[in-house]
Tab-separated table of C-alpha atoms and ligand atoms in Angstrom:
chain	number	residue	atom	x	y	z
A	161	MET	CA	-8.085	-25.941	-3.902
A	162	PRO	CA	-8.523	-24.051	-0.862
A	163	ASP	CA	-7.264	-20.495	-0.362
A	164	HIS	CA	-3.821	-19.882	-0.073
A	165	LYS	CA	-2.051	-17.708	2.470
A	166	ILE	CA	1.413	-15.919	1.828
A	167	ILE	CA	3.185	-14.109	4.418
A	168	PHE	CA	5.580	-11.055	3.652
A	169	THR	CA	8.421	-10.259	6.169
A	170	GLY	CA	11.500	-8.266	6.397
A	171	PRO	CA	13.047	-5.134	8.101
A	172	VAL	CA	11.222	-1.760	7.987
A	173	GLY	CA	11.294	0.108	4.551
A	174	ALA	CA	12.262	-3.122	2.769
A	175	GLY	CA	9.036	-2.571	0.670
A	176	LYS	CA	6.584	-5.223	2.296
A	177	THR	CA	3.605	-2.746	2.020
A	178	THR	CA	4.686	-1.575	-1.406
A	179	ALA	CA	4.875	-5.172	-2.766
A	180	ILE	CA	1.381	-6.362	-1.412
A	181	THR	CA	-0.296	-3.039	-2.860
A	182	ALA	CA	1.479	-3.860	-6.318
A	183	ILE	CA	-0.086	-7.306	-6.652
A	184	SER	CA	-3.404	-6.992	-4.863
A	185	ASP	CA	-6.467	-7.235	-6.930
A	186	SER	CA	-8.497	-5.590	-4.244
A	187	PRO	CA	-7.496	-2.202	-2.552
A	188	ALA	CA	-4.580	-3.395	0.170
A	189	LEU	CA	-5.402	-2.707	3.628
A	190	SER	CA	-2.540	-1.550	5.673
A	191	THR	CA	-2.468	-0.324	9.132
A	192	ASP	CA	0.219	2.118	8.388
A	193	VAL	CA	0.437	4.886	10.885
A	194	ARG	CA	2.548	7.867	11.663
A	195	ALA	CA	5.753	6.255	13.399
A	196	SER	CA	5.936	7.755	17.001
A	197	ASP	CA	9.540	6.141	17.603
A	198	MET	CA	12.981	5.502	16.483
A	199	THR	CA	11.490	4.658	12.799
A	200	ARG	CA	10.420	8.213	12.276
A	201	GLU	CA	13.603	9.093	11.022
A	202	MET	CA	13.530	6.415	8.389
A	203	LYS	CA	9.844	7.027	6.970
A	204	ALA	CA	6.892	8.953	7.703
A	205	THR	CA	4.561	5.799	8.380
A	206	THR	CA	5.347	2.442	9.707
A	207	THR	CA	3.190	-0.799	9.908
A	208	VAL	CA	2.077	-1.451	13.294
A	209	ALA	CA	0.052	-4.469	12.984
A	210	MET	CA	0.054	-5.658	9.191
A	211	ASP	CA	-0.852	-5.428	5.718
A	212	TYR	CA	-3.341	-7.419	3.841
A	213	GLY	CA	-4.009	-7.883	0.037
A	214	VAL	CA	-5.450	-10.830	-2.087
A	215	MET	CA	-4.697	-12.030	-5.628
A	216	VAL	CA	-7.233	-14.111	-7.506
A	217	LEU	CA	-5.591	-16.791	-9.764
A	218	GLU	CA	-6.904	-17.731	-13.264
A	219	GLY	CA	-8.850	-20.621	-11.942
A	220	GLY	CA	-10.263	-18.471	-9.256
A	221	ASP	CA	-8.197	-19.491	-6.270
A	222	LYS	CA	-7.276	-16.778	-3.982
A	223	VAL	CA	-3.925	-15.834	-2.638
A	224	HIS	CA	-4.121	-14.013	0.601
A	225	LEU	CA	-1.215	-11.601	1.263
A	226	TYR	CA	-0.097	-10.956	4.859
A	227	GLY	CA	2.673	-8.416	5.719
A	228	THR	CA	4.377	-8.671	9.058
A	229	PRO	CA	5.139	-5.675	11.004
A	230	GLY	CA	8.685	-4.953	10.758
A	231	GLN	CA	9.539	-3.743	14.252
A	232	GLU	CA	10.870	-6.416	16.538
A	233	ARG	CA	8.343	-5.265	19.193
A	234	PHE	CA	5.655	-6.710	17.247
A	235	ASP	CA	7.309	-9.998	16.790
A	236	PHE	CA	4.367	-11.686	18.959
A	237	MET	CA	2.167	-11.041	15.584
A	238	TRP	CA	4.428	-12.890	13.444
A	239	LYS	CA	3.681	-16.169	14.982
A	240	ILE	CA	-0.121	-15.557	14.567
A	241	LEU	CA	0.304	-14.266	11.037
A	242	THR	CA	2.143	-17.342	9.683
A	243	GLN	CA	-0.644	-19.946	11.003
A	244	GLY	CA	-1.948	-21.800	8.090
A	245	GLY	CA	0.497	-19.868	5.705
A	246	LEU	CA	1.878	-21.688	2.695
A	247	GLY	CA	5.080	-19.859	2.329
A	248	LEU	CA	7.175	-16.853	3.177
A	249	VAL	CA	8.400	-13.877	0.797
A	250	LEU	CA	11.492	-12.306	2.768
A	251	LEU	CA	12.265	-8.639	1.355
A	252	ILE	CA	15.690	-7.384	2.518
A	253	ASP	CA	16.672	-3.772	1.849
A	254	ASP	CA	20.140	-3.741	0.240
A	255	SER	CA	20.552	0.073	1.190
A	256	ARG	CA	20.462	-0.848	5.007
A	257	PRO	CA	23.924	-0.892	6.884
A	258	ASN	CA	23.938	-4.743	7.121
A	259	PRO	CA	21.384	-6.334	5.095
A	260	ARG	CA	22.924	-9.832	5.040
A	261	GLY	CA	22.519	-9.396	8.897
A	262	ASP	CA	18.647	-8.740	8.237
A	263	MET	CA	18.535	-11.687	6.245
A	264	GLU	CA	20.163	-13.899	8.907
A	265	PHE	CA	17.919	-12.280	11.634
A	266	PHE	CA	14.747	-13.285	9.592
A	267	LEU	CA	15.799	-16.666	8.815
A	268	ALA	CA	16.452	-17.159	12.362
A	269	ALA	CA	13.050	-15.592	13.576
A	270	PHE	CA	11.101	-17.698	11.032
A	271	GLU	CA	13.229	-20.961	10.992
A	272	GLY	CA	10.381	-22.970	11.893
A	273	PHE	CA	7.697	-21.816	9.431
A	274	ILE	CA	10.743	-21.901	6.723
A	275	ARG	CA	11.625	-25.608	7.564
A	276	GLU	CA	7.998	-26.490	7.207
A	277	THR	CA	6.978	-24.364	4.077
A	278	HIS	CA	8.703	-22.597	1.368
A	279	LEU	CA	10.654	-19.061	1.240
A	280	ALA	CA	11.682	-16.917	-1.484
A	281	ILE	CA	14.042	-13.823	-1.326
A	282	GLY	CA	13.718	-10.403	-2.714
A	283	ILE	CA	16.480	-7.879	-2.486
A	284	THR	CA	15.261	-4.567	-2.796
A	285	LYS	CA	16.610	-1.030	-3.371
A	286	THR	CA	19.582	-2.244	-5.434
A	287	ASP	CA	18.914	0.590	-7.669
A	288	LEU	CA	20.092	2.891	-4.747
A	289	ARG	CA	23.624	1.240	-4.845
A	290	PRO	CA	26.240	2.690	-7.207
A	291	GLY	CA	27.358	0.593	-9.923
A	292	SER	CA	25.524	-2.443	-11.602
A	293	SER	CA	26.877	-5.442	-10.357
A	294	SER	CA	24.414	-8.109	-9.090
A	295	ARG	CA	24.260	-8.739	-5.272
A	296	ILE	CA	22.800	-12.016	-5.580
A	297	ASP	CA	26.123	-13.970	-4.856
A	298	HIS	CA	26.493	-11.855	-1.799
A	299	TYR	CA	23.020	-13.155	-0.258
A	300	GLN	CA	23.370	-16.693	-1.770
A	301	GLU	CA	26.677	-17.266	-0.012
A	302	PRO	CA	25.409	-17.548	3.440
A	303	LEU	CA	22.375	-19.554	2.370
A	304	GLN	CA	24.370	-22.093	0.617
A	305	ARG	CA	26.826	-22.313	3.815
A	306	ALA	CA	23.671	-22.900	5.863
A	307	GLY	CA	22.537	-25.604	3.174
A	308	LEU	CA	19.629	-23.635	2.350
A	309	VAL	CA	18.386	-23.750	-1.347
A	310	VAL	CA	16.480	-20.583	-1.778
A	311	PRO	CA	15.359	-18.562	-5.123
A	312	VAL	CA	17.002	-15.132	-4.659
A	313	PHE	CA	16.100	-12.091	-6.936
A	314	GLU	CA	16.830	-8.597	-6.935
A	315	VAL	CA	13.315	-7.051	-6.975
A	316	ASP	CA	11.892	-3.458	-6.933
A	317	ALA	CA	8.899	-3.619	-4.691
A	318	ARG	CA	7.261	-1.045	-6.560
A	319	LYS	CA	7.262	-3.245	-9.974
A	320	ARG	CA	4.097	-5.748	-10.001
A	321	SER	CA	6.166	-7.874	-12.542
A	322	ASP	CA	9.167	-8.192	-9.904
A	323	ILE	CA	7.017	-9.192	-7.262
A	324	LEU	CA	4.732	-11.654	-9.449
A	325	LEU	CA	8.201	-13.390	-10.352
A	326	LEU	CA	8.937	-13.937	-6.637
A	327	LEU	CA	5.606	-15.358	-6.118
A	328	GLU	CA	5.964	-17.794	-8.949
A	329	ALA	CA	9.435	-18.771	-7.822
A	330	LEU	CA	7.689	-19.494	-4.507
A	331	PHE	CA	4.535	-21.242	-5.912
A	332	PHE	CA	6.789	-23.375	-8.334
A	333	SER	CA	8.039	-25.018	-5.788
A	334	LEU	CA	4.797	-25.742	-4.118
A	335	ASP	CA	3.053	-26.877	-7.000
A	336	PRO	CA	4.795	-26.823	-10.467
A	337	ASP	CA	1.164	-26.617	-12.139
A	338	LEU	CA	0.264	-23.607	-11.075
A	339	GLU	CA	-0.391	-20.779	-13.308
A	340	MET	CA	-0.439	-17.042	-12.496
A	341	ASP	CA	-1.469	-14.164	-14.994
B	508	GDP	N1	14.456	2.980	-4.834
B	508	GDP	C1	13.537	2.031	-4.295
B	508	GDP	N2	12.559	2.071	-3.525
B	508	GDP	C2	11.841	1.158	-3.021
B	508	GDP	C3	12.066	-0.349	-3.625
B	508	GDP	N3	11.067	-0.780	-3.020
B	508	GDP	C4	10.343	-0.310	-2.104
B	508	GDP	N4	10.962	1.232	-2.247
B	508	GDP	C5	10.418	2.341	-1.427
B	508	GDP	O1	10.829	2.146	-0.116
B	508	GDP	C6	9.728	2.583	0.720
B	508	GDP	C7	9.346	1.824	1.655
B	508	GDP	O2	8.700	0.853	1.397
B	508	GDP	P1	7.360	0.036	2.435
B	508	GDP	O3	6.484	-0.633	1.459
B	508	GDP	O4	6.703	1.149	3.251
B	508	GDP	O5	8.262	-0.795	3.424
B	508	GDP	P2	7.862	-1.861	4.538
B	508	GDP	O6	8.134	-1.025	5.856
B	508	GDP	O7	8.620	-3.094	4.295
B	508	GDP	O8	6.234	-1.984	4.446
B	508	GDP	C8	8.725	3.239	-0.388
B	508	GDP	O9	8.820	4.488	-0.569
B	508	GDP	C9	8.684	2.282	-1.323
B	508	GDP	O10	8.300	3.093	-2.600
B	508	GDP	C10	13.381	-0.294	-4.599
B	508	GDP	O11	13.504	-1.570	-5.197
B	508	GDP	N5	14.019	0.617	-4.937
B	509	MG	MG1	4.767	-1.380	5.890
């Protein structure tokens, strides 16, 4: 089987760099630099070009992991990065002001790629919200209205097992026989 390529996307701070680092079997590369614009208030570094990591599956197959830059002014990169990709992992930061709006923005931005491939959505930072009620329905509702059947999980991008679960959901829809360790 040839190498696989998976794309991670989502707004700045959603956990793309963290997730790729958590599951990469070789040291993940990231082009994070000190933010020089409005994202400086949000975090000290931001990804201007992309993240890259690689996972090796049991049979030796490789899964190349690419993270898109989160800022809109780099959206020309998104098209380049998705070429040849098997699927998209969309990370949404639940602690942002309008995370459902963020989700809709990225669904629209990657509409063509999603239509041709597969999608899994991870909702991050739900631990920062007071109370313990599940946020899944809040995100599933607009998806269902749009007629999209998409796996949605609450994940912590820092937890390898959470990100593996998300990838498994994505891969399962691609190839139900695939095994990940
Ligand atoms: N509390 C909390 N922090 C998280 C979670 N996921 C990611 N983070 C943190 O959020 C920050 C931004 O993550 P980063 O990977 O740089 O986001 P990116 O801009 O999408 O690449 C980092 O400090 C992560 O450790 C989560 O589920 N809960
Ligand atoms: Mg990043």
